[in-house]
Amino acid sequence: MSRRMRTYFYALLGALGGLIGWQASDLLGLSFASSLYLSEAVVGALVGLCIGLFIGITEGLMTRNAVQAAKSGLFSGLLGLAAGAIGLPLSEFLFQSVGAGMLGRALGWGVFGLLIGFAEGVVGKSQIWKGMLGGLLGGALGGVLLESVHNWLKDPLTGKAAGLVLLGASVGAFISLIVVLLSRAWLEVTSGKLKGTEFILDKFMRAGGPAIAIGSSPLKSEIVLPDPDIAPQHAMLTGDGNQFSVKDISLSGTYINNKKIELARLANGQKIRMGNTEMVYHEKR
């Protein structure tokens, strides 16, 4: 999936999470008249769980990696639960007690988005601060949209549903958009079953950081290519702070610009072939 389509799917899955969160809270009738903030915390936790879960599984779904989808969905969902339990009461407090109005809503939901962006940064392949920045911006904008739509529509249930859909879409879209716009290095699959998919590599570029494995097994590799001619763990990428080196660890070989290599430094625009899959390495200076 291209980086442009990545943002579309993050927004779509985030919106779906918001819709399901609204439906679940509406069906359960969560309301605690004795404590407004307790009620807001429980509702926010449920909504956050759903939005975090759906945003979390997006990357795994796009790359057909069920293991990553399950792992990141679980982590993002749990952190989303905490984010909602904090963000919704915080926005209510700022709105009611401090008199911050729409700004209070934006700040409260901004904290919500920031924590979901943190989860995406931890389980994704971009730097954590980029996910957090995108989540903060998306949550703040989503909070404004939620409040605006809720006030604009006469039916409170319809307003809440539309608002939560916009909130989830905004958080998902901005997390992906900031990561894409600020990405420094990525692999674009140009042939094979994942043609058009792009894998962002920013998290692994720093010197002394973890290496990233490319292969066909979701249990042994971070970048998974569904190709029977690719070994479960086929090659390793290692960053030095400026660029990557690729090391072949397979029996069938890794090729750069059609030349078989054992260890080579990557340059922008080079073609990497493993099995029947070809990728292009991109980097921005």
mmCIF file of C-alpha atoms in Angstrom:
data_model
loop_
_atom_site.group_PDB
_atom_site.id
_atom_site.type_symbol
_atom_site.label_atom_id
_atom_site.label_comp_id
_atom_site.label_asym_id
_atom_site.label_seq_id
_atom_site.Cartn_x
_atom_site.Cartn_y
_atom_site.Cartn_z
ATOM 1 C CA MET A 1 0.000 0.000 0.000
ATOM 2 C CA SER A 2 1.415 3.384 -1.026
ATOM 3 C CA ARG A 3 2.062 6.066 1.559
ATOM 4 C CA ARG A 4 -0.928 8.046 0.254
ATOM 5 C CA MET A 5 -3.237 5.057 0.595
ATOM 6 C CA ARG A 6 -1.711 4.373 4.014
ATOM 7 C CA THR A 7 -3.141 7.652 5.324
ATOM 8 C CA TYR A 8 -6.536 6.841 3.795
ATOM 9 C CA PHE A 9 -6.684 3.465 5.528
ATOM 10 C CA TYR A 10 -5.514 4.872 8.856
ATOM 11 C CA ALA A 11 -8.336 7.429 8.666
ATOM 12 C CA LEU A 12 -10.860 4.775 7.596
ATOM 13 C CA LEU A 13 -9.961 2.331 10.376
ATOM 14 C CA GLY A 14 -9.839 5.140 12.939
ATOM 15 C CA ALA A 15 -13.330 6.252 11.874
ATOM 16 C CA LEU A 16 -14.587 2.673 12.136
ATOM 17 C CA GLY A 17 -13.140 2.439 15.643
ATOM 18 C CA GLY A 18 -14.948 5.649 16.631
ATOM 19 C CA LEU A 19 -18.227 4.333 15.229
ATOM 20 C CA ILE A 20 -17.952 1.017 17.056
ATOM 21 C CA GLY A 21 -16.931 2.818 20.250
ATOM 22 C CA TRP A 22 -20.047 4.981 20.013
ATOM 23 C CA GLN A 23 -22.268 1.982 19.285
ATOM 24 C CA ALA A 24 -20.839 -0.017 22.188
ATOM 25 C CA SER A 25 -21.200 2.830 24.685
ATOM 26 C CA ASP A 26 -24.737 3.525 23.458
ATOM 27 C CA LEU A 27 -25.812 -0.117 23.736
ATOM 28 C CA LEU A 28 -24.323 -0.484 27.214
ATOM 29 C CA GLY A 29 -25.927 2.749 28.329
ATOM 30 C CA LEU A 30 -22.865 3.822 30.295
ATOM 31 C CA SER A 31 -23.872 6.657 32.601
ATOM 32 C CA PHE A 32 -23.096 7.323 36.245
ATOM 33 C CA ALA A 33 -25.221 10.210 37.476
ATOM 34 C CA SER A 34 -23.413 10.336 40.829
ATOM 35 C CA SER A 35 -20.063 11.137 39.218
ATOM 36 C CA LEU A 36 -19.741 12.943 35.891
ATOM 37 C CA TYR A 37 -16.004 12.328 35.667
ATOM 38 C CA LEU A 38 -16.304 8.614 36.445
ATOM 39 C CA SER A 39 -18.909 8.322 33.714
ATOM 40 C CA GLU A 40 -16.679 10.206 31.277
ATOM 41 C CA ALA A 41 -13.691 8.027 32.200
ATOM 42 C CA VAL A 42 -15.571 4.777 31.504
ATOM 43 C CA VAL A 43 -17.076 6.016 28.237
ATOM 44 C CA GLY A 44 -13.737 7.489 27.175
ATOM 45 C CA ALA A 45 -11.954 4.219 27.968
ATOM 46 C CA LEU A 46 -14.377 2.241 25.828
ATOM 47 C CA VAL A 47 -14.131 4.657 22.920
ATOM 48 C CA GLY A 48 -10.344 4.793 23.262
ATOM 49 C CA LEU A 49 -10.096 1.012 23.287
ATOM 50 C CA CYS A 50 -12.001 0.760 20.005
ATOM 51 C CA ILE A 51 -10.182 3.607 18.226
ATOM 52 C CA GLY A 52 -6.773 2.435 19.470
ATOM 53 C CA LEU A 53 -7.478 -1.169 18.478
ATOM 54 C CA PHE A 54 -8.525 -0.327 14.924
ATOM 55 C CA ILE A 55 -5.712 2.154 14.333
ATOM 56 C CA GLY A 56 -3.282 -0.395 15.768
ATOM 57 C CA ILE A 57 -4.218 -3.189 13.364
ATOM 58 C CA THR A 58 -4.023 -0.988 10.256
ATOM 59 C CA GLU A 59 -0.320 -1.495 9.483
ATOM 60 C CA GLY A 60 -0.595 -5.271 9.891
ATOM 61 C CA LEU A 61 -3.672 -5.430 7.639
ATOM 62 C CA MET A 62 -1.999 -3.363 4.912
ATOM 63 C CA THR A 63 1.073 -5.613 4.871
ATOM 64 C CA ARG A 64 -0.894 -8.867 5.381
ATOM 65 C CA ASN A 65 0.983 -9.527 8.603
ATOM 66 C CA ALA A 66 -1.468 -11.103 11.042
ATOM 67 C CA VAL A 67 1.116 -11.313 13.828
ATOM 68 C CA GLN A 68 1.894 -7.596 13.658
ATOM 69 C CA ALA A 69 -1.813 -6.732 13.416
ATOM 70 C CA ALA A 70 -2.593 -8.738 16.550
ATOM 71 C CA LYS A 71 0.392 -7.438 18.524
ATOM 72 C CA SER A 72 0.019 -3.776 17.609
ATOM 73 C CA GLY A 73 -3.778 -3.887 17.841
ATOM 74 C CA LEU A 74 -3.642 -5.265 21.375
ATOM 75 C CA PHE A 75 -1.011 -2.776 22.558
ATOM 76 C CA SER A 76 -2.637 0.209 20.874
ATOM 77 C CA GLY A 77 -6.076 -0.825 22.113
ATOM 78 C CA LEU A 78 -4.923 -1.068 25.728
ATOM 79 C CA LEU A 79 -3.110 2.256 25.547
ATOM 80 C CA GLY A 80 -6.166 3.737 23.822
ATOM 81 C CA LEU A 81 -8.262 2.539 26.744
ATOM 82 C CA ALA A 82 -6.008 4.455 29.137
ATOM 83 C CA ALA A 83 -5.922 7.433 26.768
ATOM 84 C CA GLY A 84 -9.711 7.649 26.623
ATOM 85 C CA ALA A 85 -10.044 7.281 30.374
ATOM 86 C CA ILE A 86 -7.696 10.265 30.765
ATOM 87 C CA GLY A 87 -8.610 12.361 27.732
ATOM 88 C CA LEU A 88 -12.405 12.548 28.022
ATOM 89 C CA PRO A 89 -12.544 13.503 31.746
ATOM 90 C CA LEU A 90 -9.677 15.955 31.151
ATOM 91 C CA SER A 91 -11.531 17.646 28.313
ATOM 92 C CA GLU A 92 -14.673 17.781 30.458
ATOM 93 C CA PHE A 93 -12.719 19.269 33.374
ATOM 94 C CA LEU A 94 -11.117 21.929 31.199
ATOM 95 C CA PHE A 95 -14.479 22.659 29.601
ATOM 96 C CA GLN A 96 -16.479 22.842 32.853
ATOM 97 C CA SER A 97 -14.096 24.021 35.574
ATOM 98 C CA VAL A 98 -11.486 26.130 33.835
ATOM 99 C CA GLY A 99 -13.868 27.587 31.275
ATOM 100 C CA ALA A 100 -11.539 26.696 28.417
ATOM 101 C CA GLY A 101 -14.457 26.009 26.077
ATOM 102 C CA MET A 102 -13.565 24.489 22.725
ATOM 103 C CA LEU A 103 -9.869 24.806 23.537
ATOM 104 C CA GLY A 104 -10.380 22.566 26.571
ATOM 105 C CA ARG A 105 -11.995 19.906 24.416
ATOM 106 C CA ALA A 106 -9.145 20.153 21.938
ATOM 107 C CA LEU A 107 -6.506 19.807 24.676
ATOM 108 C CA GLY A 108 -8.218 16.839 26.309
ATOM 109 C CA TRP A 109 -8.631 14.914 23.059
ATOM 110 C CA GLY A 110 -5.133 16.011 22.033
ATOM 111 C CA VAL A 111 -3.776 14.094 25.043
ATOM 112 C CA PHE A 112 -5.905 11.141 23.930
ATOM 113 C CA GLY A 113 -4.442 11.227 20.415
ATOM 114 C CA LEU A 114 -0.901 11.700 21.743
ATOM 115 C CA LEU A 115 -1.087 8.451 23.728
ATOM 116 C CA ILE A 116 -2.477 6.500 20.770
ATOM 117 C CA GLY A 117 0.302 7.981 18.620
ATOM 118 C CA PHE A 118 2.796 6.823 21.249
ATOM 119 C CA ALA A 119 1.456 3.271 20.908
ATOM 120 C CA GLU A 120 1.818 3.439 17.134
ATOM 121 C CA GLY A 121 5.376 4.687 17.495
ATOM 122 C CA VAL A 122 6.287 1.823 19.826
ATOM 123 C CA VAL A 123 4.902 -0.966 17.623
ATOM 124 C CA GLY A 124 5.463 0.696 14.226
ATOM 125 C CA LYS A 125 8.594 1.357 12.175
ATOM 126 C CA SER A 126 8.763 5.109 12.587
ATOM 127 C CA GLN A 127 10.202 7.165 15.426
ATOM 128 C CA ILE A 128 7.940 7.442 18.461
ATOM 129 C CA TRP A 129 7.857 11.254 18.535
ATOM 130 C CA LYS A 130 6.402 11.378 15.028
ATOM 131 C CA GLY A 131 3.468 9.176 16.003
ATOM 132 C CA MET A 132 2.929 11.250 19.143
ATOM 133 C CA LEU A 133 2.984 14.539 17.202
ATOM 134 C CA GLY A 134 0.509 13.204 14.655
ATOM 135 C CA GLY A 135 -1.759 11.846 17.392
ATOM 136 C CA LEU A 136 -1.661 15.155 19.293
ATOM 137 C CA LEU A 137 -2.611 17.180 16.205
ATOM 138 C CA GLY A 138 -5.255 14.676 15.116
ATOM 139 C CA GLY A 139 -6.764 14.440 18.589
ATOM 140 C CA ALA A 140 -6.935 18.223 18.976
ATOM 141 C CA LEU A 141 -8.586 18.701 15.580
ATOM 142 C CA GLY A 142 -10.846 15.709 16.182
ATOM 143 C CA GLY A 143 -11.930 17.144 19.526
ATOM 144 C CA VAL A 144 -12.935 20.417 17.869
ATOM 145 C CA LEU A 145 -14.811 18.540 15.135
ATOM 146 C CA LEU A 146 -16.539 16.287 17.678
ATOM 147 C CA GLU A 147 -17.770 19.224 19.729
ATOM 148 C CA SER A 148 -18.781 21.234 16.647
ATOM 149 C CA VAL A 149 -20.764 18.421 15.048
ATOM 150 C CA HIS A 150 -22.342 17.474 18.376
ATOM 151 C CA ASN A 151 -23.587 21.055 18.793
ATOM 152 C CA TRP A 152 -24.630 21.422 15.169
ATOM 153 C CA LEU A 153 -26.772 18.290 14.884
ATOM 154 C CA LYS A 154 -30.045 18.441 16.772
ATOM 155 C CA ASP A 155 -30.145 14.723 17.602
ATOM 156 C CA PRO A 156 -27.565 14.159 20.388
ATOM 157 C CA LEU A 157 -27.046 10.487 19.467
ATOM 158 C CA THR A 158 -26.388 11.304 15.817
ATOM 159 C CA GLY A 159 -24.113 14.148 16.836
ATOM 160 C CA LYS A 160 -22.109 11.903 19.157
ATOM 161 C CA ALA A 161 -21.782 9.200 16.493
ATOM 162 C CA ALA A 162 -20.659 11.626 13.788
ATOM 163 C CA GLY A 163 -18.281 13.337 16.196
ATOM 164 C CA LEU A 164 -16.580 10.113 17.290
ATOM 165 C CA VAL A 165 -16.235 8.977 13.667
ATOM 166 C CA LEU A 166 -14.511 12.277 12.833
ATOM 167 C CA LEU A 167 -12.329 12.020 15.949
ATOM 168 C CA GLY A 168 -11.132 8.514 15.058
ATOM 169 C CA ALA A 169 -10.536 9.481 11.425
ATOM 170 C CA SER A 170 -8.603 12.592 12.429
ATOM 171 C CA VAL A 171 -6.330 10.751 14.885
ATOM 172 C CA GLY A 172 -5.615 7.950 12.405
ATOM 173 C CA ALA A 173 -5.048 10.285 9.451
ATOM 174 C CA PHE A 174 -2.668 12.631 11.278
ATOM 175 C CA ILE A 175 -0.608 9.811 12.807
ATOM 176 C CA SER A 176 -0.030 8.412 9.326
ATOM 177 C CA LEU A 177 0.347 11.811 7.635
ATOM 178 C CA ILE A 178 3.053 13.111 9.974
ATOM 179 C CA VAL A 179 4.955 9.825 9.785
ATOM 180 C CA VAL A 180 4.794 9.888 5.975
ATOM 181 C CA LEU A 181 5.729 13.556 5.583
ATOM 182 C CA LEU A 182 8.691 13.306 7.967
ATOM 183 C CA SER A 183 9.939 9.865 6.943
ATOM 184 C CA ARG A 184 13.631 9.676 6.044
ATOM 185 C CA ALA A 185 13.936 6.172 4.575
ATOM 186 C CA TRP A 186 11.550 3.571 3.234
ATOM 187 C CA LEU A 187 11.304 0.512 1.015
ATOM 188 C CA GLU A 188 8.794 0.452 -1.840
ATOM 189 C CA VAL A 189 7.741 -2.989 -3.103
ATOM 190 C CA THR A 190 7.629 -2.805 -6.919
ATOM 191 C CA SER A 191 6.874 -6.450 -7.733
ATOM 192 C CA GLY A 192 5.375 -9.397 -5.901
ATOM 193 C CA LYS A 193 2.241 -9.912 -3.807
ATOM 194 C CA LEU A 194 2.721 -6.683 -1.861
ATOM 195 C CA LYS A 195 3.364 -4.499 -4.921
ATOM 196 C CA GLY A 196 2.824 -0.849 -3.997
ATOM 197 C CA THR A 197 3.390 -1.383 -0.259
ATOM 198 C CA GLU A 198 5.920 0.862 1.465
ATOM 199 C CA PHE A 199 7.797 0.023 4.670
ATOM 200 C CA ILE A 200 9.078 3.010 6.654
ATOM 201 C CA LEU A 201 12.522 2.419 8.198
ATOM 202 C CA ASP A 202 13.143 5.545 10.295
ATOM 203 C CA LYS A 203 13.216 3.800 13.677
ATOM 204 C CA PHE A 204 16.087 1.573 12.580
ATOM 205 C CA MET A 205 18.340 4.202 10.983
ATOM 206 C CA ARG A 206 20.136 5.457 14.100
ATOM 207 C CA ALA A 207 23.658 4.256 14.778
ATOM 208 C CA GLY A 208 23.800 1.472 17.331
ATOM 209 C CA GLY A 209 20.078 0.846 16.992
ATOM 210 C CA PRO A 210 18.403 -2.513 16.357
ATOM 211 C CA ALA A 211 18.801 -4.229 12.990
ATOM 212 C CA ILE A 212 15.665 -5.057 11.025
ATOM 213 C CA ALA A 213 15.111 -8.441 9.403
ATOM 214 C CA ILE A 214 13.478 -8.945 6.002
ATOM 215 C CA GLY A 215 11.970 -12.345 5.290
ATOM 216 C CA SER A 216 8.853 -14.422 4.732
ATOM 217 C CA SER A 217 8.115 -15.345 8.366
ATOM 218 C CA PRO A 218 6.100 -12.933 10.567
ATOM 219 C CA LEU A 219 7.668 -14.636 13.595
ATOM 220 C CA LYS A 220 11.279 -14.071 12.497
ATOM 221 C CA SER A 221 11.195 -10.850 10.462
ATOM 222 C CA GLU A 222 9.956 -7.286 10.946
ATOM 223 C CA ILE A 223 9.425 -6.720 7.217
ATOM 224 C CA VAL A 224 7.417 -9.683 5.961
ATOM 225 C CA LEU A 225 7.231 -10.498 2.251
ATOM 226 C CA PRO A 226 4.815 -13.344 1.342
ATOM 227 C CA ASP A 227 7.054 -15.014 -1.236
ATOM 228 C CA PRO A 228 7.856 -18.765 -1.117
ATOM 229 C CA ASP A 229 11.293 -18.108 -2.624
ATOM 230 C CA ILE A 230 12.272 -15.805 0.249
ATOM 231 C CA ALA A 231 13.786 -17.368 3.385
ATOM 232 C CA PRO A 232 11.994 -16.901 6.743
ATOM 233 C CA GLN A 233 14.827 -14.503 7.617
ATOM 234 C CA HIS A 234 16.446 -13.508 4.337
ATOM 235 C CA ALA A 235 18.460 -10.307 4.942
ATOM 236 C CA MET A 236 19.293 -7.799 7.672
ATOM 237 C CA LEU A 237 19.203 -4.006 7.443
ATOM 238 C CA THR A 238 21.444 -2.021 9.798
ATOM 239 C CA GLY A 239 21.518 1.774 10.096
ATOM 240 C CA ASP A 240 24.529 3.973 10.869
ATOM 241 C CA GLY A 241 22.657 7.228 11.453
ATOM 242 C CA ASN A 242 22.751 8.314 7.812
ATOM 243 C CA GLN A 243 22.025 5.275 5.655
ATOM 244 C CA PHE A 244 21.506 1.522 5.733
ATOM 245 C CA SER A 245 23.650 -1.508 4.992
ATOM 246 C CA VAL A 246 22.020 -4.736 3.851
ATOM 247 C CA LYS A 247 23.497 -8.151 4.669
ATOM 248 C CA ASP A 248 22.357 -11.326 2.951
ATOM 249 C CA ILE A 249 21.785 -14.276 5.323
ATOM 250 C CA SER A 250 19.964 -16.573 2.887
ATOM 251 C CA LEU A 251 20.930 -19.470 0.661
ATOM 252 C CA SER A 252 19.221 -18.120 -2.461
ATOM 253 C CA GLY A 253 20.855 -14.682 -2.373
ATOM 254 C CA THR A 254 20.031 -10.996 -2.228
ATOM 255 C CA TYR A 255 20.581 -8.780 -5.273
ATOM 256 C CA ILE A 256 21.129 -5.020 -5.524
ATOM 257 C CA ASN A 257 20.686 -3.631 -9.039
ATOM 258 C CA ASN A 258 20.844 -7.265 -10.256
ATOM 259 C CA LYS A 259 24.231 -7.877 -8.596
ATOM 260 C CA LYS A 260 24.428 -10.552 -5.911
ATOM 261 C CA ILE A 261 25.779 -9.183 -2.646
ATOM 262 C CA GLU A 262 26.846 -10.406 0.760
ATOM 263 C CA LEU A 263 27.074 -6.978 2.414
ATOM 264 C CA ALA A 264 26.466 -3.606 0.774
ATOM 265 C CA ARG A 265 25.556 -0.023 1.645
ATOM 266 C CA LEU A 266 22.284 1.186 0.215
ATOM 267 C CA ALA A 267 21.910 4.355 -1.837
ATOM 268 C CA ASN A 268 18.745 6.169 -2.814
ATOM 269 C CA GLY A 269 16.960 4.574 -5.759
ATOM 270 C CA GLN A 270 18.721 1.211 -5.657
ATOM 271 C CA LYS A 271 16.707 -1.901 -6.469
ATOM 272 C CA ILE A 272 16.751 -4.845 -4.066
ATOM 273 C CA ARG A 273 15.608 -8.283 -5.225
ATOM 274 C CA MET A 274 14.844 -11.297 -3.053
ATOM 275 C CA GLY A 275 13.136 -14.309 -4.556
ATOM 276 C CA ASN A 276 10.421 -13.027 -6.896
ATOM 277 C CA THR A 277 10.019 -9.738 -5.019
ATOM 278 C CA GLU A 278 11.721 -6.496 -5.950
ATOM 279 C CA MET A 279 11.905 -3.328 -3.827
ATOM 280 C CA VAL A 280 13.312 0.168 -4.295
ATOM 281 C CA TYR A 281 15.128 1.891 -1.443
ATOM 282 C CA HIS A 282 14.239 5.570 -0.928
ATOM 283 C CA GLU A 283 15.847 8.091 1.394
ATOM 284 C CA LYS A 284 15.527 11.826 1.981
ATOM 285 C CA ARG A 285 18.464 14.003 3.015
#
